[in-house]
PDB file of C-alpha atoms in Angstrom:
ATOM      1  CA  MET A  77       5.589  -0.670   5.213  1.00  0.00           C
ATOM      2  CA  ARG A  78       5.612  -4.111   6.134  1.00  0.00           C
ATOM      3  CA  ILE A  79       3.022  -6.769   4.324  1.00  0.00           C
ATOM      4  CA  SER A  80       1.031  -7.042   7.964  1.00  0.00           C
ATOM      5  CA  ALA A  81       0.523  -2.952   8.184  1.00  0.00           C
ATOM      6  CA  LEU A  82      -0.451  -2.739   4.679  1.00  0.00           C
ATOM      7  CA  ARG A  83      -3.395  -5.379   5.031  1.00  0.00           C
ATOM      8  CA  ARG A  84      -4.456  -3.377   8.024  1.00  0.00           C
ATOM      9  CA  GLY A  85      -4.934  -0.562   5.749  1.00  0.00           C
ATOM     10  CA  LEU A  86      -1.927   1.285   7.661  1.00  0.00           C
ATOM     11  CA  GLY A  87      -0.097   4.557   6.377  1.00  0.00           C
ATOM     12  CA  PHE A  88       2.790   6.602   7.170  1.00  0.00           C
ATOM     13  CA  GLY A  89       2.341   8.970  10.375  1.00  0.00           C
ATOM     14  CA  ALA A  90       2.088  12.343  10.430  1.00  0.00           C
ATOM     15  CA  SER A  91       5.429  14.141  10.491  1.00  0.00           C
ATOM     16  CA  ILE A  92       6.151  17.022  12.906  1.00  0.00           C
ATOM     17  CA  MET A  93       7.574  19.205  10.035  1.00  0.00           C
ATOM     18  CA  LEU A  94       5.967  17.916   6.854  1.00  0.00           C
ATOM     19  CA  ALA A  95       3.310  15.369   7.458  1.00  0.00           C
ATOM     20  CA  ALA A  96       2.949  12.446   4.892  1.00  0.00           C
ATOM     21  CA  GLY A  97       1.216   9.301   4.394  1.00  0.00           C
ATOM     22  CA  LEU A  98       0.903   6.386   1.934  1.00  0.00           C
ATOM     23  CA  ALA A  99      -2.478   4.934   0.981  1.00  0.00           C
ATOM     24  CA  PHE A 100      -2.060   1.588  -0.614  1.00  0.00           C
ATOM     25  CA  THR A 101      -4.008   0.021  -3.527  1.00  0.00           C
ATOM     26  CA  ALA A 102      -3.291  -3.706  -4.354  1.00  0.00           C
ATOM     27  CA  ALA A 103      -2.496  -4.197  -8.006  1.00  0.00           C
ATOM     28  CA  PRO A 104      -1.479  -6.898  -9.796  1.00  0.00           C
ATOM     29  CA  ALA A 105       1.218  -9.229  -9.634  1.00  0.00           C
ATOM     30  CA  GLN A 106       3.826  -7.843 -11.979  1.00  0.00           C
ATOM     31  CA  ALA A 107       7.756  -8.011 -12.988  1.00  0.00           C
ATOM     32  CA  SER A 108       9.400  -7.654  -9.153  1.00  0.00           C
ATOM     33  CA  GLU A 109      11.540  -4.164 -10.350  1.00  0.00           C
ATOM     34  CA  ARG A 110       9.088  -2.449  -9.206  1.00  0.00           C
ATOM     35  CA  PRO A 111       7.386  -4.106  -6.374  1.00  0.00           C
ATOM     36  CA  ILE A 112       5.653  -0.554  -5.306  1.00  0.00           C
ATOM     37  CA  ASP A 113       4.459   2.615  -7.684  1.00  0.00           C
ATOM     38  CA  ILE A 114       3.670   5.720  -6.201  1.00  0.00           C
ATOM     39  CA  THR A 115       0.740   7.618  -7.979  1.00  0.00           C
ATOM     40  CA  GLY A 116      -0.076  10.359  -7.120  1.00  0.00           C
ATOM     41  CA  TYR A 117       0.677  13.272  -3.876  1.00  0.00           C
ATOM     42  CA  LYS A 118      -1.880  15.506  -2.610  1.00  0.00           C
ATOM     43  CA  VAL A 119      -0.469  18.655  -1.200  1.00  0.00           C
ATOM     44  CA  SER A 120      -2.112  21.849  -0.613  1.00  0.00           C
ATOM     45  CA  ASP A 121      -0.498  25.700  -1.404  1.00  0.00           C
ATOM     46  CA  VAL A 122       0.864  27.483   1.344  1.00  0.00           C
ATOM     47  CA  THR A 123       0.600  31.298   1.745  1.00  0.00           C
ATOM     48  CA  VAL A 124       2.614  33.062   4.178  1.00  0.00           C
ATOM     49  CA  GLY A 125       2.670  36.394   6.086  1.00  0.00           C
ATOM     50  CA  ASP A 126       5.647  36.070   8.358  1.00  0.00           C
ATOM     51  CA  SER A 127       9.381  34.684   7.740  1.00  0.00           C
ATOM     52  CA  ASN A 128       8.631  31.517   9.700  1.00  0.00           C
ATOM     53  CA  CYS A 129       9.015  28.394   8.205  1.00  0.00           C
ATOM     54  CA  ARG A 130       6.227  26.557   7.210  1.00  0.00           C
ATOM     55  CA  ASN A 131       4.295  23.135   8.160  1.00  0.00           C
ATOM     56  CA  VAL A 132       3.551  21.537   4.946  1.00  0.00           C
ATOM     57  CA  THR A 133       1.078  18.272   5.018  1.00  0.00           C
ATOM     58  CA  VAL A 134       1.761  15.661   2.080  1.00  0.00           C
ATOM     59  CA  SER A 135       0.017  12.662   1.146  1.00  0.00           C
ATOM     60  CA  ALA A 136       1.515  10.087  -1.084  1.00  0.00           C
ATOM     61  CA  PHE A 137      -0.766   7.266  -2.877  1.00  0.00           C
ATOM     62  CA  ALA A 138       1.121   4.167  -4.497  1.00  0.00           C
ATOM     63  CA  LYS A 139       0.057   0.818  -5.596  1.00  0.00           C
ATOM     64  CA  THR A 140       1.884  -2.956  -5.276  1.00  0.00           C
ATOM     65  CA  ALA A 141       2.599  -5.616  -6.865  1.00  0.00           C
ATOM     66  CA  GLY A 142       1.247  -9.133  -5.199  1.00  0.00           C
ATOM     67  CA  ASP A 143       5.121 -10.197  -4.277  1.00  0.00           C
ATOM     68  CA  TYR A 144       5.555  -6.327  -2.267  1.00  0.00           C
ATOM     69  CA  VAL A 145       6.838  -7.264   1.199  1.00  0.00           C
ATOM     70  CA  ASP A 146       8.625  -3.922   2.098  1.00  0.00           C
ATOM     71  CA  SER A 147       9.997  -0.381   1.182  1.00  0.00           C
ATOM     72  CA  TYR A 148      12.147   2.518   2.431  1.00  0.00           C
ATOM     73  CA  GLY A 149      13.694   5.401   0.539  1.00  0.00           C
ATOM     74  CA  SER A 150      13.251   9.041   0.762  1.00  0.00           C
ATOM     75  CA  ILE A 151      11.140  11.757  -1.307  1.00  0.00           C
ATOM     76  CA  ASP A 152      12.399  14.837  -2.790  1.00  0.00           C
ATOM     77  CA  VAL A 153      11.352  18.332  -2.423  1.00  0.00           C
ATOM     78  CA  THR A 154      12.448  20.653  -4.909  1.00  0.00           C
ATOM     79  CA  LYS A 155      12.451  24.747  -6.152  1.00  0.00           C
ATOM     80  CA  GLN A 156      13.807  25.094  -9.882  1.00  0.00           C
ATOM     81  CA  GLY A 157      15.411  21.743  -9.856  1.00  0.00           C
ATOM     82  CA  GLY A 158      17.217  21.991  -6.380  1.00  0.00           C
ATOM     83  CA  ILE A 159      16.684  19.890  -3.387  1.00  0.00           C
ATOM     84  CA  VAL A 160      14.940  22.046  -0.558  1.00  0.00           C
ATOM     85  CA  THR A 161      14.522  19.138   1.484  1.00  0.00           C
ATOM     86  CA  SER A 162      13.406  15.184   2.108  1.00  0.00           C
ATOM     87  CA  MET A 163      11.281  13.028   3.531  1.00  0.00           C
ATOM     88  CA  TRP A 164      12.630   9.689   4.736  1.00  0.00           C
ATOM     89  CA  PHE A 165       9.861   6.809   4.663  1.00  0.00           C
ATOM     90  CA  GLU A 166      10.919   3.270   6.246  1.00  0.00           C
ATOM     91  CA  ASP A 167       7.843   1.185   7.656  1.00  0.00           C
ATOM     92  CA  ASP A 168       5.402   3.363   9.115  1.00  0.00           C
ATOM     93  CA  GLU A 169       7.759   6.115   9.472  1.00  0.00           C
ATOM     94  CA  LEU A 170       8.389   9.419   8.021  1.00  0.00           C
ATOM     95  CA  ASP A 171      11.383  11.213   8.995  1.00  0.00           C
ATOM     96  CA  ARG A 172      11.013  15.454   9.747  1.00  0.00           C
ATOM     97  CA  ALA A 173      10.956  17.953   6.888  1.00  0.00           C
ATOM     98  CA  PHE A 174      10.358  21.979   6.509  1.00  0.00           C
ATOM     99  CA  ILE A 175      10.128  24.251   4.499  1.00  0.00           C
ATOM    100  CA  CYS A 176      11.695  27.748   4.804  1.00  0.00           C
ATOM    101  CA  PRO A 177      10.290  30.617   2.682  1.00  0.00           C
ATOM    102  CA  SER A 178      12.804  33.023   3.983  1.00  0.00           C
ATOM    103  CA  LEU A 179      15.650  30.560   2.509  1.00  0.00           C
ATOM    104  CA  TYR A 180      14.245  29.608  -0.674  1.00  0.00           C
ATOM    105  CA  GLY A 181      11.873  32.088  -1.944  1.00  0.00           C
ATOM    106  CA  LEU A 182       8.128  32.188  -3.115  1.00  0.00           C
ATOM    107  CA  GLY A 183       6.998  30.511  -6.077  1.00  0.00           C
ATOM    108  CA  THR A 184       6.397  26.929  -7.296  1.00  0.00           C
ATOM    109  CA  TYR A 185       7.915  23.784  -5.504  1.00  0.00           C
ATOM    110  CA  LYS A 186       7.800  20.544  -5.953  1.00  0.00           C
ATOM    111  CA  VAL A 187       7.257  16.614  -4.842  1.00  0.00           C
ATOM    112  CA  GLY A 188       8.991  13.814  -5.875  1.00  0.00           C
ATOM    113  CA  PRO A 189      10.645  11.901  -7.542  1.00  0.00           C
ATOM    114  CA  ALA A 190      11.050   9.504  -4.573  1.00  0.00           C
ATOM    115  CA  ASP A 191      14.458   7.265  -4.118  1.00  0.00           C
ATOM    116  CA  ILE A 192      12.737   3.674  -3.474  1.00  0.00           C
ATOM    117  CA  ASN A 193      14.166   0.481  -1.816  1.00  0.00           C
ATOM    118  CA  ALA A 194      11.943  -2.098  -2.157  1.00  0.00           C
ATOM    119  CA  GLU A 195      11.898  -5.982  -0.764  1.00  0.00           C
ATOM    120  CA  TYR A 196       9.660  -8.600  -2.492  1.00  0.00           C
ATOM    121  CA  GLU A 197       9.391 -11.866  -1.857  1.00  0.00           C
ATOM    122  CA  TYR A 198       9.890 -14.826  -4.780  1.00  0.00           C
ATOM    123  CA  TYR A 199       9.846 -18.681  -4.913  1.00  0.00           C
ATOM    124  CA  ASP A 200      13.167 -20.461  -4.543  1.00  0.00           C
ATOM    125  CA  ASP A 201      12.351 -23.383  -6.895  1.00  0.00           C
ATOM    126  CA  TYR A 202      15.469 -24.927  -5.945  1.00  0.00           C
ATOM    127  CA  PHE A 203      15.118 -24.935  -2.401  1.00  0.00           C
ATOM    128  CA  GLU A 204      11.519 -25.006  -2.584  1.00  0.00           C
ATOM    129  CA  GLU A 205      10.573 -21.844  -0.739  1.00  0.00           C
ATOM    130  CA  TYR A 206       9.651 -18.484  -0.191  1.00  0.00           C
ATOM    131  CA  ASP A 207      12.739 -15.917  -0.122  1.00  0.00           C
ATOM    132  CA  THR A 208      12.957 -11.958  -0.458  1.00  0.00           C
ATOM    133  CA  HIS A 209      15.392  -9.775  -2.422  1.00  0.00           C
ATOM    134  CA  TYR A 210      15.801  -5.906  -2.578  1.00  0.00           C
ATOM    135  CA  THR A 211      15.536  -3.642  -5.656  1.00  0.00           C
ATOM    136  CA  SER A 212      16.536   0.022  -5.913  1.00  0.00           C
ATOM    137  CA  TYR A 213      14.487   2.684  -8.397  1.00  0.00           C
ATOM    138  CA  THR A 214      13.697   6.288  -9.043  1.00  0.00           C
ATOM    139  CA  ASP A 215       9.865   6.734  -9.106  1.00  0.00           C
ATOM    140  CA  TYR A 216       9.469  10.115 -10.919  1.00  0.00           C
ATOM    141  CA  THR A 217       6.045  10.653  -9.733  1.00  0.00           C
ATOM    142  CA  SER A 218       5.839  14.556  -8.970  1.00  0.00           C
ATOM    143  CA  LYS A 219       3.377  17.086  -7.577  1.00  0.00           C
ATOM    144  CA  THR A 220       3.564  20.957  -7.895  1.00  0.00           C
ATOM    145  CA  PHE A 221       2.495  23.303  -5.396  1.00  0.00           C
ATOM    146  CA  TYR A 222       2.574  27.151  -4.772  1.00  0.00           C
ATOM    147  CA  VAL A 223       4.262  28.925  -1.657  1.00  0.00           C
ATOM    148  CA  ARG A 224       2.430  32.957  -2.156  1.00  0.00           C
ATOM    149  CA  GLY A 225       3.066  35.727  -0.150  1.00  0.00           C
ATOM    150  CA  LYS A 226       0.473  37.890   1.150  1.00  0.00           C
ATOM    151  CA  THR A 227      -0.802  40.827  -0.895  1.00  0.00           C
ATOM    152  CA  LYS A 228      -2.341  44.175  -0.122  1.00  0.00           C
ATOM    153  CA  SER A 229      -3.548  46.748  -2.274  1.00  0.00           C
ATOM    154  CA  SER A 230      -5.093  50.616  -1.915  1.00  0.00           C
ATOM    155  CA  LEU A 231      -6.424  52.367  -4.577  1.00  0.00           C
ATOM    156  CA  SER A 232      -7.044  56.797  -4.411  1.00  0.00           C
ATOM    157  CA  ALA A 233      -9.119  58.411  -7.068  1.00  0.00           C
ATOM    158  CA  LYS A 234      -8.939  62.342  -7.629  1.00  0.00           C
ATOM    159  CA  ARG A 235     -11.361  64.215  -9.888  1.00  0.00           C
ATOM    160  CA  SER A 236     -10.122  67.277 -12.102  1.00  0.00           C
ATOM    161  CA  GLY A 237     -13.523  68.432 -13.789  1.00  0.00           C
ATOM    162  CA  SER A 238     -15.003  65.243 -16.051  1.00  0.00           C
ATOM    163  CA  LYS A 239     -11.676  63.143 -15.341  1.00  0.00           C
ATOM    164  CA  VAL A 240     -10.838  61.042 -12.869  1.00  0.00           C
ATOM    165  CA  THR A 241      -7.357  59.634 -11.897  1.00  0.00           C
ATOM    166  CA  LEU A 242      -7.101  56.313 -10.747  1.00  0.00           C
ATOM    167  CA  THR A 243      -4.048  55.555  -8.154  1.00  0.00           C
ATOM    168  CA  ALA A 244      -2.782  52.038  -7.366  1.00  0.00           C
ATOM    169  CA  LYS A 245      -0.420  50.838  -4.795  1.00  0.00           C
ATOM    170  CA  ALA A 246       0.422  47.282  -3.889  1.00  0.00           C
ATOM    171  CA  GLN A 247       2.904  44.874  -1.953  1.00  0.00           C
ATOM    172  CA  VAL A 248       3.529  41.393  -1.346  1.00  0.00           C
ATOM    173  CA  TYR A 249       5.388  39.875   2.092  1.00  0.00           C
ATOM    174  CA  THR A 250       8.566  39.020   1.280  1.00  0.00           C
ATOM    175  CA  PRO A 251      10.077  36.263   3.351  1.00  0.00           C
ATOM    176  CA  ASN A 252      13.915  36.926   2.732  1.00  0.00           C
ATOM    177  CA  LYS A 253      13.507  40.832   3.353  1.00  0.00           C
ATOM    178  CA  TYR A 254      11.391  39.615   6.552  1.00  0.00           C
ATOM    179  CA  ARG A 255       8.551  42.571   5.576  1.00  0.00           C
ATOM    180  CA  TYR A 256       6.215  43.700   2.904  1.00  0.00           C
ATOM    181  CA  ALA A 257       8.190  45.178  -0.046  1.00  0.00           C
ATOM    182  CA  GLN A 258       6.505  46.921  -3.451  1.00  0.00           C
ATOM    183  CA  TYR A 259       4.297  44.547  -6.023  1.00  0.00           C
ATOM    184  CA  ASN A 260       4.937  44.784  -9.489  1.00  0.00           C
ATOM    185  CA  ALA A 261       2.107  42.867 -10.427  1.00  0.00           C
ATOM    186  CA  THR A 262       1.217  42.029 -13.649  1.00  0.00           C
ATOM    187  CA  GLY A 263      -2.296  41.691 -14.566  1.00  0.00           C
ATOM    188  CA  ALA A 264      -3.631  44.420 -11.849  1.00  0.00           C
ATOM    189  CA  LYS A 265      -7.096  45.854 -13.233  1.00  0.00           C
ATOM    190  CA  PHE A 266      -8.669  48.498 -12.613  1.00  0.00           C
ATOM    191  CA  GLN A 267     -12.273  47.946 -12.072  1.00  0.00           C
ATOM    192  CA  VAL A 268     -15.643  50.234 -12.199  1.00  0.00           C
ATOM    193  CA  LYS A 269     -19.046  49.106 -10.639  1.00  0.00           C
ATOM    194  CA  SER A 270     -22.026  48.814 -13.308  1.00  0.00           C
ATOM    195  CA  GLY A 271     -25.143  47.703 -11.343  1.00  0.00           C
ATOM    196  CA  SER A 272     -24.005  44.649  -9.449  1.00  0.00           C
ATOM    197  CA  THR A 273     -20.945  43.668 -11.543  1.00  0.00           C
ATOM    198  CA  TRP A 274     -17.386  44.918 -11.750  1.00  0.00           C
ATOM    199  CA  LYS A 275     -16.063  46.229 -15.523  1.00  0.00           C
ATOM    200  CA  THR A 276     -12.432  46.584 -16.180  1.00  0.00           C
ATOM    201  CA  LEU A 277     -11.461  49.747 -17.554  1.00  0.00           C
ATOM    202  CA  LYS A 278      -7.728  49.039 -17.591  1.00  0.00           C
ATOM    203  CA  THR A 279      -5.524  46.154 -17.115  1.00  0.00           C
ATOM    204  CA  VAL A 280      -1.934  47.187 -16.000  1.00  0.00           C
ATOM    205  CA  LYS A 281       1.312  46.155 -15.165  1.00  0.00           C
ATOM    206  CA  LEU A 282       2.698  48.038 -11.936  1.00  0.00           C
ATOM    207  CA  LYS A 283       6.128  49.477 -11.346  1.00  0.00           C
ATOM    208  CA  SER A 284       7.745  50.365  -8.140  1.00  0.00           C
ATOM    209  CA  GLY A 285       4.738  48.844  -7.109  1.00  0.00           C
ATOM    210  CA  LYS A 286       2.362  51.602  -8.577  1.00  0.00           C
ATOM    211  CA  ALA A 287       0.221  52.864 -11.565  1.00  0.00           C
ATOM    212  CA  SER A 288      -2.115  55.390 -12.937  1.00  0.00           C
ATOM    213  CA  VAL A 289      -5.083  55.434 -15.002  1.00  0.00           C
ATOM    214  CA  THR A 290      -6.999  58.965 -16.220  1.00  0.00           C
ATOM    215  CA  VAL A 291     -10.918  57.842 -17.059  1.00  0.00           C
ATOM    216  CA  LYS A 292     -13.428  60.691 -18.367  1.00  0.00           C
ATOM    217  CA  GLN A 293     -16.293  59.874 -16.261  1.00  0.00           C
ATOM    218  CA  SER A 294     -18.521  63.076 -15.361  1.00  0.00           C
ATOM    219  CA  LYS A 295     -20.656  60.972 -13.032  1.00  0.00           C
ATOM    220  CA  LYS A 296     -19.970  59.771  -9.419  1.00  0.00           C
ATOM    221  CA  LYS A 297     -18.593  56.382  -9.594  1.00  0.00           C
ATOM    222  CA  THR A 298     -17.317  53.357  -7.495  1.00  0.00           C
ATOM    223  CA  TYR A 299     -13.663  52.089  -7.993  1.00  0.00           C
ATOM    224  CA  ARG A 300     -11.255  49.221  -7.055  1.00  0.00           C
ATOM    225  CA  LEU A 301      -8.586  47.434  -8.146  1.00  0.00           C
ATOM    226  CA  TYR A 302      -8.253  43.971  -8.407  1.00  0.00           C
ATOM    227  CA  ILE A 303      -4.411  41.941  -8.758  1.00  0.00           C
ATOM    228  CA  PRO A 304      -5.289  38.097  -9.618  1.00  0.00           C
ATOM    229  CA  LYS A 305      -2.841  35.512  -8.089  1.00  0.00           C
ATOM    230  CA  ALA A 306       0.231  34.666  -9.276  1.00  0.00           C
ATOM    231  CA  SER A 307       2.157  31.598  -8.562  1.00  0.00           C
ATOM    232  CA  TRP A 308       4.320  33.888  -5.911  1.00  0.00           C
ATOM    233  CA  ALA A 309       1.570  35.836  -4.760  1.00  0.00           C
ATOM    234  CA  THR A 310      -2.138  35.796  -3.334  1.00  0.00           C
ATOM    235  CA  SER A 311      -4.839  37.635  -4.968  1.00  0.00           C
ATOM    236  CA  THR A 312      -5.676  41.055  -3.905  1.00  0.00           C
ATOM    237  CA  THR A 313      -8.800  43.450  -4.020  1.00  0.00           C
ATOM    238  CA  SER A 314      -8.472  47.193  -2.577  1.00  0.00           C
ATOM    239  CA  LYS A 315     -11.102  48.787  -0.945  1.00  0.00           C
ATOM    240  CA  SER A 316     -13.592  50.684  -3.252  1.00  0.00           C
ATOM    241  CA  VAL A 317     -13.417  54.368  -3.738  1.00  0.00           C
ATOM    242  CA  SER A 318     -16.436  56.364  -5.490  1.00  0.00           C
ATOM    243  CA  LYS A 319     -15.557  59.911  -7.044  1.00  0.00           C
TER     244      LYS A 319
END
């Protein structure tokens, strides 16, 4: 960013695949090893129900020293320590980037660190005039976000005398398989309706995308399955069944 642009309050423009912006706040004069510091990122979680690459909007926030003039560099997007893509920035421009869950998978992603080249202004006592210099450094500010597959679930109930057997199934969209696949969810809750609320009967881990539980209940009741969200899968609630 050039200082004139900063004074007008301008930031990075949106890119096609991965949009981003830098919002600047003024900071007191400081040592020019770091004329600009990234203070944080804003990025929303992503939910996928197909295998297409995704547009992700990222905003970056920074503070600048009083001698800051300009900067350029790149901001990494990583998954499990490996670089997925990098966002290049220079002046008011941010390079295109994209995330493909079919290649990199579902789960935890991270924005940052950033490799920065910054230009700063200083006063040259010998020539009695202002001059500019560049400094390079890595800013380790980061922000985690999640890419989750859509999930779906079902619940069936079968009564035998005073016992009711509940059978649950769950699937999650798996981009690298281009389809929904069995979801071995942890923390899956078999629930029964009690008044206006739902009471958990048992919490289980699904195996091969399935789980069953038998409860003793002579009266007709309404049941459902609830699975909370995970780092790589959205939450899901089955349709209720009465038995």
